[in-house]
Coordinates of C-alpha atoms in Angstrom, one line a residue:
Chain A
M30 CA -20.4 36.9 3.7
N31 CA -23.5 38.4 2.1
A32 CA -25.1 37.0 -1.0
N33 CA -23.5 39.5 -3.4
A34 CA -20.0 38.8 -2.1
R35 CA -20.7 35.1 -2.3
T36 CA -21.9 35.4 -5.9
R37 CA -18.8 37.4 -6.9
L38 CA -16.5 34.8 -5.3
L39 CA -18.2 31.9 -7.0
V40 CA -18.2 33.7 -10.3
R41 CA -14.4 34.4 -10.1
T42 CA -13.8 30.8 -9.0
A43 CA -15.8 29.5 -11.9
A44 CA -13.8 31.6 -14.3
R45 CA -10.5 30.3 -13.0
L46 CA -11.7 26.7 -13.0
H47 CA -12.9 27.2 -16.6
A48 CA -9.4 28.3 -17.6
Q49 CA -8.0 25.1 -16.1
Y50 CA -10.5 22.9 -17.9
V51 CA -9.8 24.6 -21.2
A52 CA -6.1 24.0 -20.8
R53 CA -6.8 20.4 -20.1
S54 CA -8.9 20.0 -23.3
K55 CA -6.0 21.4 -25.4
D56 CA -3.8 18.9 -23.8
E57 CA -6.2 16.1 -24.8
L58 CA -5.9 17.1 -28.5
M59 CA -2.1 16.9 -28.3
Q60 CA -2.3 13.5 -26.7
R61 CA -4.5 12.2 -29.4
L62 CA -2.2 13.5 -32.2
E63 CA 1.1 12.2 -30.7
P64 CA 1.0 8.6 -31.8
V65 CA 0.8 9.4 -35.5
D66 CA 4.5 9.8 -36.0
G67 CA 5.5 6.7 -34.1
M68 CA 4.2 3.3 -34.9
L69 CA 2.4 4.1 -38.1
C70 CA 5.4 5.6 -39.8
A71 CA 7.4 2.5 -38.8
Y72 CA 4.9 0.3 -40.6
V73 CA 4.9 2.5 -43.7
D74 CA 8.7 2.5 -43.9
E75 CA 8.7 -1.2 -43.6
L76 CA 6.2 -1.4 -46.4
R77 CA 8.3 0.7 -48.7
R78 CA 11.4 -1.3 -48.0
T79 CA 9.6 -4.6 -48.6
E80 CA 8.1 -3.3 -51.8
T81 CA 11.6 -2.4 -53.1
L82 CA 13.0 -5.8 -52.3
L83 CA 9.9 -7.6 -53.7
T84 CA 10.3 -5.7 -57.0
R85 CA 14.0 -6.8 -57.2
A86 CA 13.2 -10.4 -56.3
H87 CA 10.5 -10.5 -59.0
R88 CA 12.9 -9.1 -61.7
R89 CA 15.5 -11.7 -60.8
G90 CA 13.1 -14.6 -60.7
L91 CA 13.9 -15.4 -57.0
H92 CA 10.7 -17.3 -56.2
L93 CA 11.5 -18.4 -52.7
C94 CA 12.6 -14.9 -51.8
Q95 CA 9.5 -13.5 -53.3
R96 CA 7.3 -15.7 -51.1
R97 CA 9.0 -14.6 -47.9
L98 CA 8.9 -11.0 -48.9
R99 CA 5.2 -11.2 -49.7
Q100 CA 4.6 -12.6 -46.2
R101 CA 6.6 -9.8 -44.7
Y102 CA 4.7 -7.3 -46.8
E103 CA 1.4 -8.7 -45.6
R104 CA 2.4 -8.6 -42.0
S105 CA 3.4 -4.9 -42.2
L106 CA 0.2 -4.1 -44.0
Q107 CA -1.9 -5.8 -41.3
G108 CA 0.0 -3.9 -38.7
A109 CA -0.5 -0.6 -40.4
V110 CA -4.3 -1.3 -40.8
L111 CA -4.6 -2.3 -37.1
R112 CA -2.8 0.9 -36.1
L113 CA -4.9 3.1 -38.2
D114 CA -8.0 1.4 -36.8
Q115 CA -6.8 2.1 -33.2
M116 CA -6.2 5.7 -34.1
Q117 CA -9.6 6.1 -35.6
R118 CA -11.3 4.6 -32.6
R119 CA -9.4 6.9 -30.3
W120 CA -10.2 9.9 -32.5
N121 CA -13.9 9.0 -32.5
E122 CA -14.1 8.9 -28.7
P123 CA -16.2 11.8 -27.4
W124 CA -14.0 14.9 -27.2
P125 CA -13.9 16.3 -23.7
K126 CA -15.8 19.4 -24.0
P127 CA -14.7 21.7 -21.2
P128 CA -17.6 22.8 -19.0
T129 CA -18.7 26.3 -19.6
Q130 CA -18.1 29.0 -17.0
R131 CA -21.8 29.1 -16.4
E132 CA -22.0 25.4 -15.7
L133 CA -19.1 25.6 -13.3
Y134 CA -20.8 28.5 -11.5
E135 CA -24.0 26.5 -11.2
E136 CA -22.1 23.5 -9.9
L137 CA -20.5 25.7 -7.2
V138 CA -23.9 27.1 -6.2
A139 CA -25.3 23.6 -6.0
A140 CA -22.4 22.5 -3.8
F141 CA -22.8 25.6 -1.6
E142 CA -26.5 24.7 -1.0
E143 CA -25.8 20.9 -0.6
F144 CA -23.0 21.4 1.9
G145 CA -23.9 24.7 3.5
G146 CA -20.9 26.4 2.1
V147 CA -17.9 26.1 -0.3
D148 CA -14.4 27.4 0.5
C149 CA -12.6 28.8 -2.5
D150 CA -9.0 29.5 -1.8
W151 CA -7.3 30.6 -5.0
H152 CA -4.0 31.1 -3.3
D153 CA -3.8 27.4 -2.8
K154 CA -6.1 26.8 -5.8
T155 CA -8.4 24.6 -3.8
I156 CA -12.1 24.3 -3.6
S157 CA -13.5 22.5 -0.6
V158 CA -16.6 21.5 1.3
H159 CA -17.2 20.2 4.8
T160 CA -19.2 17.1 5.6
D161 CA -21.3 16.7 8.7
R162 CA -19.9 14.5 11.5
I163 CA -19.4 11.0 10.1
V164 CA -20.6 8.2 12.4
L165 CA -20.1 4.6 11.3
E166 CA -21.5 1.8 13.4
G167 CA -21.6 4.0 16.4
L168 CA -18.0 5.2 16.0
S169 CA -17.7 8.9 15.5
L170 CA -15.0 9.9 13.0
G171 CA -15.6 13.6 13.1
S172 CA -16.3 15.8 10.1
F173 CA -14.2 15.7 7.0
R174 CA -13.1 18.3 4.4
I175 CA -13.2 17.3 0.8
V176 CA -10.6 19.3 -1.1
M177 CA -10.4 19.6 -4.8
R178 CA -7.0 20.8 -6.1
A179 CA -7.8 22.9 -9.1
S180 CA -4.1 23.3 -10.0
L181 CA -4.0 19.6 -11.1
I182 CA -6.9 19.8 -13.5
A183 CA -4.8 20.7 -16.5
R184 CA -2.3 18.0 -15.9
S185 CA -3.1 14.7 -14.3
D186 CA -5.6 11.9 -13.9
P187 CA -8.7 12.9 -11.9
S188 CA -8.0 10.4 -9.1
G189 CA -5.2 12.7 -7.9
W190 CA -7.3 15.9 -8.1
Y191 CA -8.7 15.7 -4.5
C192 CA -7.8 14.8 -1.0
I193 CA -9.5 14.3 2.3
E194 CA -8.8 16.1 5.6
A195 CA -10.1 14.9 8.9
M196 CA -11.3 17.9 10.9
E197 CA -11.7 16.1 14.2
P198 CA -9.4 13.1 13.7
N199 CA -10.2 9.9 15.5
P200 CA -7.6 7.7 13.9
A201 CA -7.3 4.0 14.4
S202 CA -5.2 3.3 17.5
S203 CA -3.0 0.9 15.4
N204 CA -2.2 3.5 12.8
E205 CA -2.7 7.2 13.2
E206 CA -2.7 7.7 9.4
I207 CA -6.0 5.9 9.1
V208 CA -8.6 8.5 10.0
H209 CA -11.4 6.6 8.3
P210 CA -11.7 2.9 7.3
H211 CA -11.2 3.9 3.6
V212 CA -8.9 6.9 4.1
D213 CA -5.1 6.5 4.4
G214 CA -3.4 9.8 5.2
D215 CA -5.3 12.2 2.9
Q216 CA -6.1 9.6 0.2
L217 CA -9.6 8.1 -0.2
C218 CA -9.8 4.7 -1.7
A219 CA -13.0 5.3 -3.6
G220 CA -13.8 1.7 -4.4
D221 CA -17.1 1.5 -6.4
A222 CA -17.1 5.3 -6.7
L223 CA -13.8 5.5 -8.5
V224 CA -15.3 5.7 -12.0
P225 CA -18.2 8.0 -11.3
I226 CA -15.9 10.4 -9.4
G227 CA -13.4 10.5 -12.3
N228 CA -16.2 11.2 -14.8
A229 CA -17.7 13.9 -12.6
L230 CA -14.4 15.6 -12.3
R231 CA -13.6 15.4 -16.0
Q232 CA -16.9 16.8 -16.9
G233 CA -16.8 19.6 -14.3
R234 CA -19.8 18.2 -12.3
L235 CA -18.3 19.5 -9.1
C236 CA -21.4 19.0 -6.9
D237 CA -21.7 15.4 -8.1
F238 CA -18.1 14.9 -7.2
F239 CA -18.4 16.2 -3.7
V240 CA -21.6 14.2 -3.1
L241 CA -20.0 11.0 -4.4
V242 CA -17.0 11.4 -2.1
R243 CA -19.4 12.1 0.8
S244 CA -21.3 9.0 0.0
V245 CA -18.1 6.9 0.2
L246 CA -17.2 8.5 3.6
E247 CA -20.7 7.7 4.9
T248 CA -20.5 4.1 3.9
Y249 CA -18.5 1.4 5.7
N250 CA -17.3 -1.6 3.7
P251 CA -16.0 -4.1 6.3
H252 CA -14.5 -6.4 3.5
S253 CA -12.0 -3.8 2.3
A254 CA -11.1 -1.4 5.1
Y255 CA -7.6 -0.3 6.1
V256 CA -8.6 -1.0 9.7
E257 CA -11.9 -2.6 10.5
L258 CA -14.2 -0.7 12.9
E259 CA -14.2 -3.6 15.4
N260 CA -10.4 -3.1 15.7
W261 CA -10.5 0.6 15.6
D262 CA -9.4 1.0 19.2
G263 CA -7.4 -2.2 19.1
V264 CA -3.7 -2.7 19.5
S265 CA -1.4 -3.8 16.7
C266 CA 0.9 -6.7 17.7
H267 CA 4.5 -5.6 17.6
D268 CA 5.5 -8.9 16.0
C269 CA 3.0 -10.0 13.5
G270 CA 1.0 -6.7 13.1
Y271 CA -2.4 -8.4 13.8
V272 CA -4.8 -5.9 15.4
V273 CA -6.4 -7.1 18.5
D274 CA -8.8 -5.6 21.0
S275 CA -6.9 -3.9 23.8
D276 CA -8.4 -6.4 26.3
N277 CA -6.8 -9.2 24.4
S278 CA -3.4 -7.8 24.0
Y279 CA -0.4 -8.7 26.1
Y280 CA 2.5 -6.5 27.3
C281 CA 6.1 -7.7 27.3
E282 CA 7.9 -6.0 30.1
S283 CA 11.3 -6.9 28.6
C284 CA 10.9 -5.0 25.3
E285 CA 7.9 -2.9 26.4
H286 CA 5.7 -3.6 23.4
S287 CA 2.3 -5.1 23.0
F288 CA 1.6 -8.4 21.4
C289 CA -1.2 -10.7 20.4
D290 CA -1.7 -14.0 22.3
E291 CA 0.0 -16.0 19.4
C292 CA 3.2 -14.0 19.8
M293 CA 3.4 -14.2 23.6
S294 CA 4.8 -17.0 25.6
I295 CA 6.1 -17.8 29.2
C296 CA 9.4 -18.6 30.7
E297 CA 9.4 -22.3 31.5
V298 CA 11.4 -21.7 34.6
C299 CA 10.0 -18.7 36.4
H300 CA 6.7 -18.5 34.4
T301 CA 6.9 -14.8 33.7
T302 CA 5.1 -13.7 30.5
Q303 CA 7.3 -12.5 27.7
C304 CA 7.1 -12.2 23.9
R305 CA 8.6 -15.0 21.9
G306 CA 11.3 -12.6 20.7
C307 CA 12.6 -11.9 24.2
L308 CA 12.6 -15.5 25.3
M309 CA 15.6 -17.6 24.7
R310 CA 16.0 -21.3 24.1
S311 CA 18.4 -23.6 26.0
E312 CA 20.8 -25.2 23.6
L313 CA 20.9 -28.3 25.9
S314 CA 17.2 -29.0 26.6
G315 CA 15.4 -26.6 24.3
M316 CA 13.4 -25.0 27.1
C317 CA 12.2 -21.4 26.5
V318 CA 13.4 -19.2 29.2
C319 CA 13.8 -15.5 30.0
D320 CA 17.2 -13.9 30.2
G321 CA 17.0 -14.0 34.0
C322 CA 16.8 -17.8 34.0
C323 CA 19.7 -18.6 31.6
A324 CA 23.4 -18.1 31.2
R325 CA 26.2 -19.3 29.0
C326 CA 28.5 -22.1 29.9
S327 CA 31.9 -20.6 30.6
G328 CA 33.5 -23.6 28.9
C329 CA 31.7 -24.1 25.6
D330 CA 29.5 -20.9 25.6
Q331 CA 26.3 -22.8 25.1
L332 CA 23.2 -21.1 26.3
C333 CA 21.7 -23.1 29.2
T334 CA 19.2 -22.7 31.9
L335 CA 20.6 -21.9 35.3
D336 CA 19.6 -25.4 36.5
E337 CA 21.7 -26.9 33.7
L338 CA 24.8 -25.2 34.9
D339 CA 27.0 -26.2 37.8
D340 CA 29.8 -23.9 38.8
E341 CA 29.1 -22.0 35.5
L342 CA 29.7 -25.2 33.5
C343 CA 27.3 -27.4 31.6
S344 CA 27.3 -31.1 32.4
S345 CA 29.7 -31.9 29.5
C346 CA 32.2 -29.3 30.4
L347 CA 31.9 -30.2 34.1
E348 CA 32.6 -33.8 33.3
E349 CA 35.5 -32.9 31.2
R350 CA 36.9 -30.8 33.9
D351 CA 36.4 -33.6 36.4
E352 CA 38.2 -36.0 34.2
Q353 CA 41.1 -33.7 33.8
E354 CA 41.4 -33.3 37.6
I355 CA 41.3 -37.0 38.0
T356 CA 44.1 -37.5 35.4
H357 CA 46.2 -34.9 37.1
D358 CA 45.7 -36.5 40.5
D359 CA 46.6 -39.9 39.1
N360 CA 49.9 -38.6 37.6
Q361 CA 50.8 -37.1 40.9
Q362 CA 50.1 -40.3 42.8
T363 CA 52.2 -42.3 40.4
T364 CA 55.2 -40.1 40.9
R365 CA 54.8 -40.4 44.7
K366 CA 54.6 -44.2 44.5
D367 CA 57.9 -44.5 42.6
H368 CA 59.7 -42.7 45.4
V369 CA 58.2 -44.9 48.1
D370 CA 59.4 -48.2 46.3
C371 CA 63.1 -47.3 46.5
G372 CA 62.9 -46.8 50.3
Q373 CA 63.8 -43.2 50.3
T374 CA 62.0 -40.2 49.9
P375 CA 63.3 -38.1 47.1
A376 CA 64.8 -35.7 49.5
Q377 CA 66.9 -38.4 51.0
A378 CA 68.2 -40.1 47.9
V379 CA 72.0 -39.7 47.4
P380 CA 74.0 -42.0 45.0
A381 CA 76.6 -44.1 46.8
A382 CA 79.4 -43.1 44.4
A383 CA 78.5 -39.6 44.7
V384 CA 79.4 -39.7 48.4
T385 CA 83.1 -39.9 47.6
T386 CA 83.0 -37.0 45.3
A387 CA 81.2 -33.9 46.3
A388 CA 78.3 -33.0 43.9
P389 CA 79.0 -30.0 41.7
A390 CA 77.7 -26.9 43.2
G391 CA 74.1 -26.3 42.2
A392 CA 73.4 -30.0 41.3
D393 CA 70.4 -31.6 42.8
A394 CA 70.6 -35.1 44.4
V395 CA 68.6 -37.7 42.5
C396 CA 67.6 -41.2 43.7
A397 CA 68.8 -43.4 40.8
G398 CA 67.1 -46.5 42.3
V399 CA 68.9 -49.6 41.0
A400 CA 70.7 -47.8 38.2
Q401 CA 74.5 -47.8 38.2
T402 CA 76.0 -45.0 39.9
P403 CA 77.1 -42.5 37.2
V404 CA 80.5 -41.0 37.4
P405 CA 79.9 -37.3 38.2
V406 CA 80.9 -35.1 35.4
P407 CA 81.9 -31.7 36.3
C408 CA 79.8 -29.0 34.8
R409 CA 81.4 -26.9 32.1
Chain B
M4 CA -38.3 15.3 -25.6
Q5 CA -34.6 15.5 -24.8
V6 CA -33.2 15.7 -21.3
F7 CA -29.7 15.4 -19.9
F8 CA -29.5 12.4 -17.6
I9 CA -26.6 11.8 -15.2
N10 CA -26.4 8.4 -13.6
N11 CA -23.7 8.4 -11.0
H12 CA -24.4 4.8 -10.1
G13 CA -21.8 2.3 -11.4
G14 CA -20.2 3.6 -14.6
G15 CA -21.6 7.0 -14.1
F16 CA -22.6 8.0 -17.6
A17 CA -24.0 11.5 -18.4
D18 CA -25.7 12.0 -21.7
T19 CA -28.8 13.3 -23.4
M20 CA -31.6 10.9 -23.8
T21 CA -35.1 11.0 -25.2
V22 CA -38.0 10.6 -22.8
R23 CA -41.8 10.8 -23.4
D24 CA -43.5 14.0 -22.7
G25 CA -45.1 14.4 -19.3
I26 CA -42.9 11.8 -17.6
T27 CA -42.3 12.3 -13.9
V28 CA -39.1 12.1 -12.0
G29 CA -40.3 9.0 -10.2
E30 CA -41.3 7.3 -13.4
L31 CA -37.9 8.1 -15.0
F32 CA -36.1 6.7 -11.9
N33 CA -38.0 3.5 -12.1
Q34 CA -37.3 3.2 -15.7
Q35 CA -33.5 3.8 -15.4
M36 CA -32.9 2.3 -12.0
P37 CA -35.0 -0.9 -11.9
G38 CA -35.0 -2.6 -8.6
C39 CA -33.4 0.4 -6.8
E40 CA -35.0 2.4 -4.0
P41 CA -35.2 6.1 -4.4
H42 CA -34.3 6.8 -0.8
D43 CA -30.8 5.3 -1.5
Y44 CA -30.1 8.1 -4.0
L45 CA -29.8 11.8 -4.2
I46 CA -32.1 12.8 -7.0
R47 CA -31.9 16.3 -8.4
V48 CA -33.5 18.2 -11.3
N49 CA -31.5 21.1 -12.5
R50 CA -29.3 20.7 -9.4
Q51 CA -32.3 21.3 -7.2
P52 CA -34.2 18.9 -4.9
C53 CA -37.3 17.5 -6.5
T54 CA -40.4 15.4 -5.8
A55 CA -41.2 12.1 -7.3
D56 CA -44.3 13.5 -9.1
Q57 CA -42.4 16.5 -10.5
V58 CA -42.9 16.5 -14.3
I59 CA -39.8 16.7 -16.3
R60 CA -39.5 19.3 -19.0
E61 CA -37.6 19.6 -22.2
G62 CA -33.8 20.3 -21.5
D63 CA -34.0 19.4 -17.8
R64 CA -30.9 18.0 -16.2
I65 CA -31.6 15.0 -14.0
S66 CA -28.9 13.5 -11.8
I67 CA -29.1 10.4 -9.6
T68 CA -26.3 9.9 -7.1
P69 CA -26.1 7.0 -4.7
T70 CA -25.8 8.0 -1.0
K71 CA -24.1 4.8 -0.1
I72 CA -21.1 3.7 -2.0
E73 CA -18.6 1.2 -0.7
G74 CA -15.0 2.4 -0.5
A75 CA -12.0 0.1 -0.3
R76 CA -8.4 -0.1 0.7
L77 CA -5.6 0.0 -1.8
A78 CA -3.7 -3.2 -2.0
A79 CA -0.2 -2.9 -0.5

């Protein structure tokens, strides 16, 4: 672009910016006038009402009532005076004088010379400059584009008028949105530069604005960074979020995430390394084990280590099962013993009286022992 | 004489001020920024680079912008 074309571009851009600033200054007037109808009128109305009541109370000789109404009148009067004082102070604040078109043009020329170029895109209504490559404590973060959004001038607070774009992003490994220790996404946290940047933008000192933003990008504040430079290439613990150097991070093969040493542990049986989230705790002994070294008791469903199970049962359930088996065996033995005492096996026992009468068809012979021989009763 | 002075350090005020005739940029800097080093600032007169011994004239616009400003992170 030759000098003439550049001049024409900057002049046109200055004219458009000037229109935005003029619109903003008109808005400022309306903002200062707005509060008049609100709070002050309420105080005046209250004064009128109280005055009427006070007059009546005075006529009727209501002294106690008068005293209260006087207090009420005084409070409303003080409120009105305070409100008027606030309004006057606000009115007396310096009126934002929009920068002239000439001033804006000179600012754009100064920014062009300071940064080696200014991009004016009136389709997007942005004005931007590029910084050189930013290197902080040996870490290269690439160059950045500082973008001023002219469409927002008429409307919003200056802190929202600009954004930052990383041209050769080298984001923190723990969060790819952090492209600079003080930039999250496209938002710069200006810190100590917040007020000067706001003032520069409001007053149309565009070159000062760009230089201030560049100064923040070129300065590292380790006490208030989204990600510290020492952890820039670190790994974020999947559990607690702490960023550690990649050499000091641990990998859990069970869930396939990285963790810090505080959030990692080992299986107390097979000694494999796993995160605390993947390890389980035996409900019997409290041991931390991996899922390959534990199982649930098929009796009570408690989680136990494999060593704590026998035949898929924990010691309590096993004991209970054994007791049941013993009891069953005992019952069977008792039944057998009774048959042995009467000298016959159960198969051989036939009542004497039953010999003379044939047992009803289908009836089983029973050894009655020493019981009297019952008289067979035919089945009905 | 009256000059327009822009201090982008701290509060960042910009206003006209009265200075003595013949004052240089370096003298004005020392007066307005006591204890600060010029090399930590971008100093411009009428938006142009200047020298410390440049004499300031009536109506000049002098700006002082720090080159190192600490940013921060927004609280979550």
